[in-house]
mmCIF file of C-alpha atoms in Angstrom:
data_model
loop_
_atom_site.group_PDB
_atom_site.id
_atom_site.type_symbol
_atom_site.label_atom_id
_atom_site.label_comp_id
_atom_site.label_asym_id
_atom_site.label_seq_id
_atom_site.Cartn_x
_atom_site.Cartn_y
_atom_site.Cartn_z
ATOM 1 C CA UNK A 947 -94.108 -59.137 21.277
ATOM 2 C CA UNK A 948 -93.805 -61.158 24.475
ATOM 3 C CA UNK A 949 -90.411 -62.449 23.353
ATOM 4 C CA UNK A 950 -89.160 -58.896 22.755
ATOM 5 C CA UNK A 951 -90.442 -57.809 26.185
ATOM 6 C CA UNK A 952 -88.776 -60.734 27.942
ATOM 7 C CA UNK A 953 -85.539 -60.063 26.070
ATOM 8 C CA UNK A 954 -85.645 -56.378 27.088
ATOM 9 C CA UNK A 955 -86.251 -57.263 30.740
ATOM 10 C CA UNK A 956 -83.367 -59.728 30.670
ATOM 11 C CA UNK A 957 -81.011 -57.131 29.210
ATOM 12 C CA UNK A 958 -82.129 -54.583 31.810
ATOM 13 C CA UNK A 959 -81.507 -57.106 34.598
ATOM 14 C CA UNK A 960 -78.012 -57.922 33.309
ATOM 15 C CA UNK A 961 -77.141 -54.235 32.993
ATOM 16 C CA UNK A 962 -78.272 -53.630 36.583
ATOM 17 C CA UNK A 963 -76.019 -56.421 37.843
ATOM 18 C CA UNK A 964 -73.119 -55.049 35.817
ATOM 19 C CA UNK A 965 -73.624 -51.513 37.118
ATOM 20 C CA UNK A 966 -73.890 -52.742 40.721
ATOM 21 C CA UNK A 967 -70.760 -54.751 40.241
ATOM 22 C CA UNK A 968 -68.929 -51.730 38.856
ATOM 23 C CA UNK A 969 -70.055 -49.566 41.781
ATOM 24 C CA UNK A 970 -68.687 -52.091 44.231
ATOM 25 C CA UNK A 971 -65.354 -52.105 42.438
ATOM 26 C CA UNK A 972 -65.270 -48.293 42.335
ATOM 27 C CA UNK A 973 -65.690 -47.870 46.143
ATOM 28 C CA UNK A 974 -62.369 -46.542 47.504
ATOM 29 C CA UNK A 975 -61.077 -47.891 50.820
ATOM 30 C CA UNK A 976 -58.134 -47.064 53.092
ATOM 31 C CA UNK A 977 -55.137 -49.358 52.831
ATOM 32 C CA UNK A 978 -53.701 -50.470 56.154
ATOM 33 C CA UNK A 979 -50.490 -52.382 56.758
ATOM 34 C CA UNK A 980 -48.096 -53.028 59.629
ATOM 35 C CA UNK A 981 -44.534 -51.797 59.070
ATOM 36 C CA UNK A 982 -41.262 -51.375 60.937
ATOM 37 C CA UNK A 983 -39.964 -47.801 61.107
ATOM 38 C CA UNK A 984 -36.580 -46.341 62.072
ATOM 39 C CA UNK A 985 -36.428 -42.895 63.715
ATOM 40 C CA UNK A 986 -33.134 -40.989 63.714
ATOM 41 C CA UNK A 987 -31.597 -39.436 66.823
ATOM 42 C CA UNK A 988 -31.082 -36.291 64.734
ATOM 43 C CA UNK A 989 -33.782 -33.863 63.641
ATOM 44 C CA UNK A 990 -34.304 -31.536 60.702
ATOM 45 C CA UNK A 991 -36.738 -28.757 59.822
ATOM 46 C CA UNK A 992 -39.407 -28.021 57.239
ATOM 47 C CA UNK A 993 -41.722 -25.127 56.437
ATOM 48 C CA UNK A 994 -45.420 -26.031 56.920
ATOM 49 C CA UNK A 995 -47.867 -25.128 54.178
ATOM 50 C CA UNK A 996 -49.093 -21.563 54.582
ATOM 51 C CA UNK A 997 -46.272 -20.584 56.944
ATOM 52 C CA UNK A 998 -42.987 -18.762 56.476
ATOM 53 C CA UNK A 999 -41.370 -20.134 59.641
ATOM 54 C CA UNK A 1000 -39.521 -23.474 59.588
ATOM 55 C CA UNK A 1001 -40.296 -25.916 62.400
ATOM 56 C CA UNK A 1002 -38.356 -28.859 63.771
ATOM 57 C CA UNK A 1003 -39.287 -32.337 62.579
ATOM 58 C CA UNK A 1004 -38.290 -36.008 62.920
ATOM 59 C CA UNK A 1005 -36.309 -38.012 60.373
ATOM 60 C CA UNK A 1006 -37.841 -41.448 59.704
ATOM 61 C CA UNK A 1007 -37.508 -44.273 57.242
ATOM 62 C CA UNK A 1008 -39.439 -47.472 56.703
ATOM 63 C CA UNK A 1009 -37.633 -50.807 56.555
ATOM 64 C CA UNK A 1010 -35.909 -51.494 53.225
ATOM 65 C CA UNK A 1011 -35.658 -47.763 52.515
ATOM 66 C CA UNK A 1012 -32.227 -46.145 52.287
ATOM 67 C CA UNK A 1013 -33.061 -42.482 52.899
ATOM 68 C CA UNK A 1014 -34.820 -40.671 55.741
ATOM 69 C CA UNK A 1015 -37.941 -38.602 55.216
ATOM 70 C CA UNK A 1016 -39.239 -35.668 57.234
ATOM 71 C CA UNK A 1017 -42.244 -36.229 59.517
ATOM 72 C CA UNK A 1018 -43.809 -33.687 61.864
ATOM 73 C CA UNK A 1019 -43.076 -34.066 65.581
ATOM 74 C CA UNK A 1020 -46.707 -35.074 66.148
ATOM 75 C CA UNK A 1021 -46.829 -37.116 62.941
ATOM 76 C CA UNK A 1022 -46.976 -40.529 64.659
ATOM 77 C CA UNK A 1023 -50.081 -40.976 66.774
ATOM 78 C CA UNK A 1024 -49.235 -42.081 70.314
ATOM 79 C CA UNK A 1025 -45.482 -41.492 69.946
ATOM 80 C CA UNK A 1026 -43.479 -38.892 71.901
ATOM 81 C CA UNK A 1027 -40.093 -38.283 70.334
ATOM 82 C CA UNK A 1028 -37.097 -37.414 72.513
ATOM 83 C CA UNK A 1029 -34.026 -35.785 71.010
ATOM 84 C CA UNK A 1030 -30.878 -37.874 71.063
ATOM 85 C CA UNK A 1031 -32.830 -41.138 70.985
ATOM 86 C CA UNK A 1032 -32.811 -43.563 68.081
ATOM 87 C CA UNK A 1033 -35.938 -45.690 67.765
ATOM 88 C CA UNK A 1034 -37.203 -48.816 66.037
ATOM 89 C CA UNK A 1035 -40.996 -48.747 65.972
ATOM 90 C CA UNK A 1036 -43.825 -51.065 65.020
ATOM 91 C CA UNK A 1037 -46.254 -48.855 63.141
ATOM 92 C CA UNK A 1038 -49.731 -49.109 61.689
ATOM 93 C CA UNK A 1039 -49.492 -47.274 58.365
ATOM 94 C CA UNK A 1040 -52.744 -46.139 56.795
ATOM 95 C CA UNK A 1041 -52.873 -44.819 53.234
ATOM 96 C CA UNK A 1042 -56.115 -42.897 53.122
ATOM 97 C CA UNK A 1043 -58.470 -43.150 50.187
ATOM 98 C CA UNK A 1044 -59.592 -39.575 50.734
ATOM 99 C CA UNK A 1045 -57.674 -37.339 50.521
ATOM 100 C CA UNK A 1046 -55.869 -39.515 48.003
ATOM 101 C CA UNK A 1047 -52.582 -41.033 49.189
ATOM 102 C CA UNK A 1048 -52.568 -39.110 52.475
ATOM 103 C CA UNK A 1049 -50.650 -41.193 55.026
ATOM 104 C CA UNK A 1050 -51.290 -41.666 58.738
ATOM 105 C CA UNK A 1051 -48.963 -43.371 61.226
ATOM 106 C CA UNK A 1052 -49.995 -44.927 64.528
ATOM 107 C CA UNK A 1053 -47.593 -46.369 67.110
ATOM 108 C CA UNK A 1054 -48.198 -49.999 67.995
ATOM 109 C CA UNK A 1055 -44.972 -50.785 69.830
ATOM 110 C CA UNK A 1056 -41.540 -49.320 70.607
ATOM 111 C CA UNK A 1057 -39.270 -52.192 69.618
ATOM 112 C CA UNK A 1058 -36.035 -50.410 70.544
ATOM 113 C CA UNK A 1059 -35.158 -47.082 72.203
ATOM 114 C CA UNK A 1060 -31.449 -46.319 72.153
ATOM 115 C CA UNK A 1061 -29.797 -43.168 73.547
ATOM 116 C CA UNK A 1062 -27.144 -42.009 71.090
ATOM 117 C CA UNK A 1063 -24.199 -40.064 72.436
ATOM 118 C CA UNK A 1064 -23.513 -37.404 69.848
ATOM 119 C CA UNK A 1065 -19.822 -36.641 69.392
ATOM 120 C CA UNK A 1066 -19.389 -32.899 69.057
ATOM 121 C CA UNK A 1067 -16.553 -31.988 66.743
ATOM 122 C CA UNK A 1068 -15.117 -28.468 66.875
ATOM 123 C CA UNK A 1069 -12.292 -27.255 64.692
ATOM 124 C CA UNK A 1070 -10.320 -25.558 67.450
ATOM 125 C CA UNK A 1071 -7.895 -22.874 66.307
ATOM 126 C CA UNK A 1072 -7.016 -21.501 69.756
ATOM 127 C CA UNK A 1073 -7.802 -22.841 73.235
ATOM 128 C CA UNK A 1074 -5.705 -21.492 76.089
ATOM 129 C CA UNK A 1075 -8.234 -22.388 78.773
ATOM 130 C CA UNK A 1076 -7.069 -24.314 81.840
ATOM 131 C CA UNK A 1077 -8.366 -27.659 82.991
ATOM 132 C CA UNK A 1078 -9.692 -26.354 86.309
ATOM 133 C CA UNK A 1079 -11.467 -23.359 84.778
ATOM 134 C CA UNK A 1080 -15.239 -23.655 84.536
ATOM 135 C CA UNK A 1081 -16.600 -22.094 81.345
ATOM 136 C CA UNK A 1082 -19.659 -19.945 82.114
ATOM 137 C CA UNK A 1083 -19.325 -17.706 79.063
ATOM 138 C CA UNK A 1084 -22.676 -18.666 77.503
ATOM 139 C CA UNK A 1085 -24.606 -20.069 80.470
ATOM 140 C CA UNK A 1086 -26.418 -16.874 81.537
ATOM 141 C CA UNK A 1087 -26.518 -14.804 78.316
ATOM 142 C CA UNK A 1088 -29.602 -13.246 76.770
ATOM 143 C CA UNK A 1089 -30.308 -11.635 73.376
ATOM 144 C CA UNK A 1090 -31.274 -8.005 72.809
ATOM 145 C CA UNK A 1091 -34.809 -7.579 71.445
ATOM 146 C CA UNK A 1092 -35.775 -11.276 71.418
ATOM 147 C CA UNK A 1093 -37.525 -11.554 74.778
ATOM 148 C CA UNK A 1094 -34.563 -13.512 76.061
ATOM 149 C CA UNK A 1095 -33.544 -11.829 79.301
ATOM 150 C CA UNK A 1096 -30.035 -12.490 80.525
ATOM 151 C CA UNK A 1097 -30.043 -14.470 83.768
ATOM 152 C CA UNK A 1098 -27.025 -12.675 85.212
ATOM 153 C CA UNK A 1099 -25.870 -14.399 88.415
ATOM 154 C CA UNK A 1100 -24.949 -12.442 91.547
ATOM 155 C CA UNK A 1101 -21.434 -13.765 91.998
ATOM 156 C CA UNK A 1102 -18.208 -12.407 93.407
ATOM 157 C CA UNK A 1103 -14.882 -13.740 94.615
ATOM 158 C CA UNK A 1104 -15.422 -15.078 98.135
ATOM 159 C CA UNK A 1105 -19.086 -16.016 97.611
ATOM 160 C CA UNK A 1106 -20.119 -19.441 98.957
ATOM 161 C CA UNK A 1107 -22.753 -21.752 97.464
ATOM 162 C CA UNK A 1108 -23.947 -25.345 97.883
ATOM 163 C CA UNK A 1109 -22.022 -27.574 95.482
ATOM 164 C CA UNK A 1110 -25.211 -28.438 93.524
ATOM 165 C CA UNK A 1111 -25.741 -24.716 92.893
ATOM 166 C CA UNK A 1112 -22.166 -23.722 92.087
ATOM 167 C CA UNK A 1113 -21.695 -22.840 88.384
ATOM 168 C CA UNK A 1114 -25.281 -23.877 87.662
ATOM 169 C CA UNK A 1115 -27.830 -21.476 89.170
ATOM 170 C CA UNK A 1116 -25.475 -19.763 91.619
ATOM 171 C CA UNK A 1117 -28.392 -19.437 94.039
ATOM 172 C CA UNK A 1118 -28.836 -20.158 97.753
ATOM 173 C CA UNK A 1119 -25.703 -18.229 98.691
ATOM 174 C CA UNK A 1120 -24.447 -18.956 102.205
ATOM 175 C CA UNK A 1121 -24.262 -15.507 103.776
ATOM 176 C CA UNK A 1122 -22.605 -16.176 107.132
ATOM 177 C CA UNK A 1123 -19.927 -13.717 108.302
ATOM 178 C CA UNK A 1124 -16.619 -14.344 106.542
ATOM 179 C CA UNK A 1125 -12.984 -13.650 107.264
ATOM 180 C CA UNK A 1126 -11.518 -10.574 105.450
ATOM 181 C CA UNK A 1127 -9.840 -11.516 102.173
ATOM 182 C CA UNK A 1128 -7.313 -9.976 99.792
ATOM 183 C CA UNK A 1129 -8.419 -9.596 96.198
ATOM 184 C CA UNK A 1130 -5.733 -9.689 93.525
ATOM 185 C CA UNK A 1131 -6.349 -8.296 90.005
ATOM 186 C CA UNK A 1132 -3.776 -9.768 87.593
ATOM 187 C CA UNK A 1133 -3.032 -6.627 85.575
ATOM 188 C CA UNK A 1134 0.457 -6.031 84.219
ATOM 189 C CA UNK A 1135 0.932 -4.153 87.488
ATOM 190 C CA UNK A 1136 -1.183 -6.235 89.901
ATOM 191 C CA UNK A 1137 -3.796 -4.447 91.995
ATOM 192 C CA UNK A 1138 -4.405 -5.693 95.566
ATOM 193 C CA UNK A 1139 -7.498 -4.734 97.565
ATOM 194 C CA UNK A 1140 -8.603 -5.798 101.034
ATOM 195 C CA UNK A 1141 -12.285 -6.788 101.311
ATOM 196 C CA UNK A 1142 -13.168 -6.653 105.006
ATOM 197 C CA UNK A 1143 -16.884 -7.172 104.547
ATOM 198 C CA UNK A 1144 -17.119 -10.080 102.086
ATOM 199 C CA UNK A 1145 -20.383 -9.326 100.330
ATOM 200 C CA UNK A 1146 -21.602 -8.529 96.790
ATOM 201 C CA UNK A 1147 -22.045 -4.797 97.434
ATOM 202 C CA UNK A 1148 -18.518 -4.438 98.815
ATOM 203 C CA UNK A 1149 -17.090 -6.391 95.875
ATOM 204 C CA UNK A 1150 -18.908 -4.106 93.400
ATOM 205 C CA UNK A 1151 -17.456 -1.028 95.126
ATOM 206 C CA UNK A 1152 -13.955 -2.444 94.800
ATOM 207 C CA UNK A 1153 -14.496 -3.185 91.098
ATOM 208 C CA UNK A 1154 -15.465 0.477 90.533
ATOM 209 C CA UNK A 1155 -12.343 1.634 92.378
ATOM 210 C CA UNK A 1156 -10.187 -0.708 90.335
ATOM 211 C CA UNK A 1157 -11.546 0.568 86.999
ATOM 212 C CA UNK A 1158 -10.435 4.075 87.995
ATOM 213 C CA UNK A 1159 -6.966 2.943 89.095
ATOM 214 C CA UNK A 1160 -3.731 3.600 87.181
ATOM 215 C CA UNK A 1161 -3.065 -0.157 87.199
ATOM 216 C CA UNK A 1162 -6.226 -0.692 85.138
ATOM 217 C CA UNK A 1163 -5.561 2.299 82.884
ATOM 218 C CA UNK A 1164 -2.102 0.906 82.087
ATOM 219 C CA UNK A 1165 -3.434 -2.611 81.485
ATOM 220 C CA UNK A 1166 -3.243 -3.752 77.878
ATOM 221 C CA UNK A 1167 -6.078 -6.063 76.906
ATOM 222 C CA UNK A 1168 -5.083 -9.158 74.919
ATOM 223 C CA UNK A 1169 -5.493 -8.991 71.152
ATOM 224 C CA UNK A 1170 -5.329 -12.762 70.720
ATOM 225 C CA UNK A 1171 -8.471 -14.809 71.448
ATOM 226 C CA UNK A 1172 -8.441 -17.097 74.471
ATOM 227 C CA UNK A 1173 -10.676 -19.535 72.594
ATOM 228 C CA UNK A 1174 -11.548 -19.591 68.884
ATOM 229 C CA UNK A 1175 -13.350 -22.495 67.256
ATOM 230 C CA UNK A 1176 -15.708 -23.339 64.418
ATOM 231 C CA UNK A 1177 -17.875 -26.318 63.525
ATOM 232 C CA UNK A 1178 -19.930 -27.388 60.537
ATOM 233 C CA UNK A 1179 -23.611 -27.983 61.263
ATOM 234 C CA UNK A 1180 -25.841 -30.497 59.515
ATOM 235 C CA UNK A 1181 -28.795 -28.224 60.193
ATOM 236 C CA UNK A 1182 -29.793 -25.305 62.403
ATOM 237 C CA UNK A 1183 -31.308 -27.815 64.808
ATOM 238 C CA UNK A 1184 -27.757 -28.765 65.847
ATOM 239 C CA UNK A 1185 -27.085 -25.340 67.391
ATOM 240 C CA UNK A 1186 -28.555 -26.586 70.672
ATOM 241 C CA UNK A 1187 -26.082 -29.475 70.764
ATOM 242 C CA UNK A 1188 -23.109 -27.114 70.763
ATOM 243 C CA UNK A 1189 -24.532 -24.463 73.093
ATOM 244 C CA UNK A 1190 -25.955 -26.969 75.541
ATOM 245 C CA UNK A 1191 -25.710 -24.949 78.764
ATOM 246 C CA UNK A 1192 -28.196 -22.212 77.775
ATOM 247 C CA UNK A 1193 -31.263 -23.593 76.044
ATOM 248 C CA UNK A 1194 -32.947 -20.203 75.489
ATOM 249 C CA UNK A 1195 -29.825 -18.585 74.049
ATOM 250 C CA UNK A 1196 -29.264 -21.481 71.626
ATOM 251 C CA UNK A 1197 -32.936 -21.580 70.660
ATOM 252 C CA UNK A 1198 -32.976 -17.853 69.871
ATOM 253 C CA UNK A 1199 -29.863 -18.183 67.690
ATOM 254 C CA UNK A 1200 -31.507 -21.077 65.849
ATOM 255 C CA UNK A 1201 -34.734 -19.096 65.362
ATOM 256 C CA UNK A 1202 -32.762 -16.142 64.031
ATOM 257 C CA UNK A 1203 -31.100 -18.414 61.479
ATOM 258 C CA UNK A 1204 -34.451 -19.839 60.394
ATOM 259 C CA UNK A 1205 -35.879 -16.348 60.031
ATOM 260 C CA UNK A 1206 -32.965 -14.459 58.481
ATOM 261 C CA UNK A 1207 -31.111 -16.963 56.300
ATOM 262 C CA UNK A 1208 -32.030 -17.681 52.701
ATOM 263 C CA UNK A 1209 -31.179 -21.375 52.607
ATOM 264 C CA UNK A 1210 -31.596 -21.750 48.825
ATOM 265 C CA UNK A 1211 -28.374 -23.068 47.284
ATOM 266 C CA UNK A 1212 -26.697 -23.127 50.712
ATOM 267 C CA UNK A 1213 -23.728 -25.492 50.612
ATOM 268 C CA UNK A 1214 -22.428 -25.134 54.181
ATOM 269 C CA UNK A 1215 -23.724 -24.045 57.559
ATOM 270 C CA UNK A 1216 -21.408 -23.405 60.487
ATOM 271 C CA UNK A 1217 -21.301 -22.132 64.072
ATOM 272 C CA UNK A 1218 -18.429 -20.173 65.576
ATOM 273 C CA UNK A 1219 -17.404 -19.256 69.125
ATOM 274 C CA UNK A 1220 -14.735 -16.731 70.119
ATOM 275 C CA UNK A 1221 -13.757 -15.728 73.667
ATOM 276 C CA UNK A 1222 -11.350 -12.991 74.670
ATOM 277 C CA UNK A 1223 -9.954 -13.124 78.189
ATOM 278 C CA UNK A 1224 -9.458 -9.851 80.067
ATOM 279 C CA UNK A 1225 -8.311 -10.019 83.673
ATOM 280 C CA UNK A 1226 -8.760 -12.444 86.548
ATOM 281 C CA UNK A 1227 -9.713 -11.621 90.142
ATOM 282 C CA UNK A 1228 -8.528 -14.116 92.748
ATOM 283 C CA UNK A 1229 -8.261 -14.548 96.508
ATOM 284 C CA UNK A 1230 -5.691 -16.286 98.668
ATOM 285 C CA UNK A 1231 -6.565 -19.702 100.041
ATOM 286 C CA UNK A 1232 -8.041 -19.012 103.501
ATOM 287 C CA UNK A 1233 -5.808 -20.949 105.897
ATOM 288 C CA UNK A 1234 -8.101 -20.261 108.860
ATOM 289 C CA UNK A 1235 -11.240 -21.035 106.895
ATOM 290 C CA UNK A 1236 -13.452 -18.671 104.943
ATOM 291 C CA UNK A 1237 -16.114 -18.266 107.663
ATOM 292 C CA UNK A 1238 -15.664 -16.705 111.093
ATOM 293 C CA UNK A 1239 -17.878 -19.518 112.400
ATOM 294 C CA UNK A 1240 -18.175 -22.579 110.202
ATOM 295 C CA UNK A 1241 -21.726 -23.596 109.218
ATOM 296 C CA UNK A 1242 -22.833 -27.096 110.150
ATOM 297 C CA UNK A 1243 -23.086 -28.239 106.512
ATOM 298 C CA UNK A 1244 -19.660 -27.044 105.347
ATOM 299 C CA UNK A 1245 -18.771 -30.404 103.698
ATOM 300 C CA UNK A 1246 -20.936 -29.604 100.672
ATOM 301 C CA UNK A 1247 -20.108 -25.904 100.335
ATOM 302 C CA UNK A 1248 -17.952 -24.372 97.598
ATOM 303 C CA UNK A 1249 -16.452 -20.891 97.579
ATOM 304 C CA UNK A 1250 -15.658 -18.892 94.469
ATOM 305 C CA UNK A 1251 -11.899 -18.456 94.429
ATOM 306 C CA UNK A 1252 -11.370 -16.827 91.008
ATOM 307 C CA UNK A 1253 -13.447 -14.957 88.435
ATOM 308 C CA UNK A 1254 -12.141 -14.240 84.961
ATOM 309 C CA UNK A 1255 -13.724 -11.429 82.971
ATOM 310 C CA UNK A 1256 -13.868 -11.228 79.193
ATOM 311 C CA UNK A 1257 -16.069 -10.881 76.112
ATOM 312 C CA UNK A 1258 -17.463 -13.405 73.670
ATOM 313 C CA UNK A 1259 -18.999 -13.785 70.236
ATOM 314 C CA UNK A 1260 -21.196 -16.501 68.759
ATOM 315 C CA UNK A 1261 -22.033 -16.552 65.068
ATOM 316 C CA UNK A 1262 -23.833 -18.569 62.412
ATOM 317 C CA UNK A 1263 -22.705 -18.568 58.782
ATOM 318 C CA UNK A 1264 -24.730 -19.915 55.856
ATOM 319 C CA UNK A 1265 -22.731 -19.991 52.620
ATOM 320 C CA UNK A 1266 -22.824 -21.063 49.010
ATOM 321 C CA UNK A 1267 -19.211 -22.146 49.508
ATOM 322 C CA UNK A 1268 -17.927 -25.342 51.196
ATOM 323 C CA UNK A 1269 -17.049 -25.304 54.884
ATOM 324 C CA UNK A 1270 -13.275 -25.584 54.325
ATOM 325 C CA UNK A 1271 -13.301 -22.439 52.170
ATOM 326 C CA UNK A 1272 -15.235 -20.568 54.881
ATOM 327 C CA UNK A 1273 -12.590 -21.619 57.425
ATOM 328 C CA UNK A 1274 -9.782 -20.376 55.183
ATOM 329 C CA UNK A 1275 -11.526 -17.081 54.477
ATOM 330 C CA UNK A 1276 -11.900 -16.213 58.184
ATOM 331 C CA UNK A 1277 -8.189 -16.270 58.956
ATOM 332 C CA UNK A 1278 -6.437 -12.963 59.623
ATOM 333 C CA UNK A 1279 -7.948 -9.583 58.690
ATOM 334 C CA UNK A 1280 -10.393 -11.235 56.293
ATOM 335 C CA UNK A 1281 -12.794 -8.433 55.318
ATOM 336 C CA UNK A 1282 -10.360 -6.412 53.199
ATOM 337 C CA UNK A 1283 -8.725 -9.364 51.494
ATOM 338 C CA UNK A 1284 -9.624 -9.338 47.803
ATOM 339 C CA UNK A 1285 -9.511 -13.128 47.520
ATOM 340 C CA UNK A 1286 -12.228 -13.387 50.199
ATOM 341 C CA UNK A 1287 -14.603 -10.914 48.586
ATOM 342 C CA UNK A 1288 -16.566 -13.421 46.517
ATOM 343 C CA UNK A 1289 -16.859 -15.926 49.385
ATOM 344 C CA UNK A 1290 -18.093 -13.314 51.885
ATOM 345 C CA UNK A 1291 -20.489 -11.793 49.353
ATOM 346 C CA UNK A 1292 -22.058 -15.228 48.897
ATOM 347 C CA UNK A 1293 -22.312 -15.946 52.630
ATOM 348 C CA UNK A 1294 -24.704 -14.784 55.342
ATOM 349 C CA UNK A 1295 -23.843 -14.214 58.986
ATOM 350 C CA UNK A 1296 -25.683 -13.690 62.264
ATOM 351 C CA UNK A 1297 -23.351 -12.391 64.965
ATOM 352 C CA UNK A 1298 -24.078 -12.163 68.697
ATOM 353 C CA UNK A 1299 -21.505 -10.291 70.798
ATOM 354 C CA UNK A 1300 -21.588 -10.130 74.597
ATOM 355 C CA UNK A 1301 -19.325 -7.386 75.882
ATOM 356 C CA UNK A 1302 -20.442 -6.149 79.276
ATOM 357 C CA UNK A 1303 -21.769 -7.115 82.672
ATOM 358 C CA UNK A 1304 -25.406 -7.093 81.444
ATOM 359 C CA UNK A 1305 -24.621 -10.264 79.446
ATOM 360 C CA UNK A 1306 -27.131 -9.243 76.774
ATOM 361 C CA UNK A 1307 -25.985 -9.991 73.242
ATOM 362 C CA UNK A 1308 -25.935 -7.329 70.547
ATOM 363 C CA UNK A 1309 -26.941 -8.516 67.064
ATOM 364 C CA UNK A 1310 -25.103 -7.837 63.818
ATOM 365 C CA UNK A 1311 -25.418 -9.220 60.290
ATOM 366 C CA UNK A 1312 -22.121 -8.384 58.643
ATOM 367 C CA UNK A 1313 -18.647 -9.858 58.417
ATOM 368 C CA UNK A 1314 -17.306 -6.355 58.976
ATOM 369 C CA UNK A 1315 -18.947 -6.372 62.437
ATOM 370 C CA UNK A 1316 -17.195 -9.671 63.209
ATOM 371 C CA UNK A 1317 -13.878 -8.219 62.050
ATOM 372 C CA UNK A 1318 -14.435 -5.120 64.222
ATOM 373 C CA UNK A 1319 -15.109 -7.306 67.253
ATOM 374 C CA UNK A 1320 -11.966 -9.368 66.666
ATOM 375 C CA UNK A 1321 -9.899 -6.203 66.270
ATOM 376 C CA UNK A 1322 -11.271 -4.489 69.381
ATOM 377 C CA UNK A 1323 -13.098 -6.919 71.717
ATOM 378 C CA UNK A 1324 -12.890 -4.617 74.764
ATOM 379 C CA UNK A 1325 -13.832 -1.404 72.920
ATOM 380 C CA UNK A 1326 -10.524 0.277 73.729
ATOM 381 C CA UNK A 1327 -11.024 -0.317 77.459
ATOM 382 C CA UNK A 1328 -14.601 0.999 77.621
ATOM 383 C CA UNK A 1329 -15.743 -2.412 78.852
ATOM 384 C CA UNK A 1330 -14.047 -5.084 80.949
ATOM 385 C CA UNK A 1331 -16.559 -7.705 79.955
ATOM 386 C CA UNK A 1332 -18.421 -10.147 82.171
ATOM 387 C CA UNK A 1333 -17.593 -13.378 84.077
ATOM 388 C CA UNK A 1334 -16.535 -15.983 81.503
ATOM 389 C CA UNK A 1335 -14.636 -18.469 83.711
ATOM 390 C CA UNK A 1336 -14.584 -19.293 87.393
ATOM 391 C CA UNK A 1337 -12.872 -21.654 89.818
ATOM 392 C CA UNK A 1338 -14.326 -23.096 92.981
ATOM 393 C CA UNK A 1339 -12.832 -24.732 96.065
ATOM 394 C CA UNK A 1340 -14.450 -26.696 98.862
ATOM 395 C CA UNK A 1341 -14.862 -24.877 102.177
ATOM 396 C CA UNK A 1342 -13.990 -28.030 104.137
ATOM 397 C CA UNK A 1343 -10.447 -28.566 102.797
ATOM 398 C CA UNK A 1344 -9.739 -26.084 99.974
ATOM 399 C CA UNK A 1345 -9.719 -28.877 97.373
ATOM 400 C CA UNK A 1346 -10.682 -27.969 93.809
ATOM 401 C CA UNK A 1347 -14.335 -28.244 92.862
ATOM 402 C CA UNK A 1348 -14.877 -30.196 89.624
ATOM 403 C CA UNK A 1349 -18.430 -30.085 88.168
ATOM 404 C CA UNK A 1350 -20.143 -33.440 87.879
ATOM 405 C CA UNK A 1351 -17.571 -35.273 89.947
#
């Protein structure tokens, strides 16, 4: 009896040790290791769980991996990503036990931070713009119904601004009394107007007179674009690279694409820009100076010598067809061409057209609307557009102003 009892106690003791040992082995722990990570200068987007709206994200890959993966912008603790930068990071990677295989990244060190200059490649079909023209066609535009108010500048031929404000904010206008100037409108039959009081209100009055003139009524608007170009995008995030002078406008166009496009089975994504030039208003070079009395700081002042008016269109296309077939399908009067029917029916478009002085884009979602714009960009003379190009000259010596020089 004693032997049986001792044997039972021994077995119970051994089982207890075995169970304790098993429990120790079954305890799950986080796995932590130090890795090197590469972060791309380009971004992508993903749709978070429970949301219908895509958001921008980073592209990262660990060393010895060939492909990039998507990681949320706040997905690396202690790391602030900046677009256009390519990084090599030292990272603490934690694979959590619970929830199983959930991964956390923590920045330990930025090994390398390299600014990458992205080369923008447009397929340019038409570009008749001049070297000394400053393109302001997208800089101040807004979008109808998207809480993006157009920031229309108060500009006119003869206006004077500090050089750091010219063609950027167009603020801090120098309002000293100016010499009278002649304004020339380059219609087929040129229109000349004397502006004795060189101010915005006087300029606006002259514009109204001009629109009622026979010279304007006889003016034939161009039917050929001044600029027409298209580019293939890697993702909607790249819109802001190509429309880089108006962050809000580009962001709204990107958001519209994320909201409206069905990206399933999309083969190509592209961005287009078309500008139609109307007429140009210019003034003679003031030989006696533009001011009656020169201001003390005239060395850094620039006057607006020409303003060119026109209309513009910006559009996104998402298609189940390759980019080169989209390019081919958009040539000529494309909507009614039978060979284009299948391509257009399997493509989506978001079109923003800016046609008047309000600089607020109207939104369309059809290729027919794009064709209508290309056929009649000035609405049969009902609009003369808005300022799309300008030229500036220095007050001190009438030399040409070149931005960034």
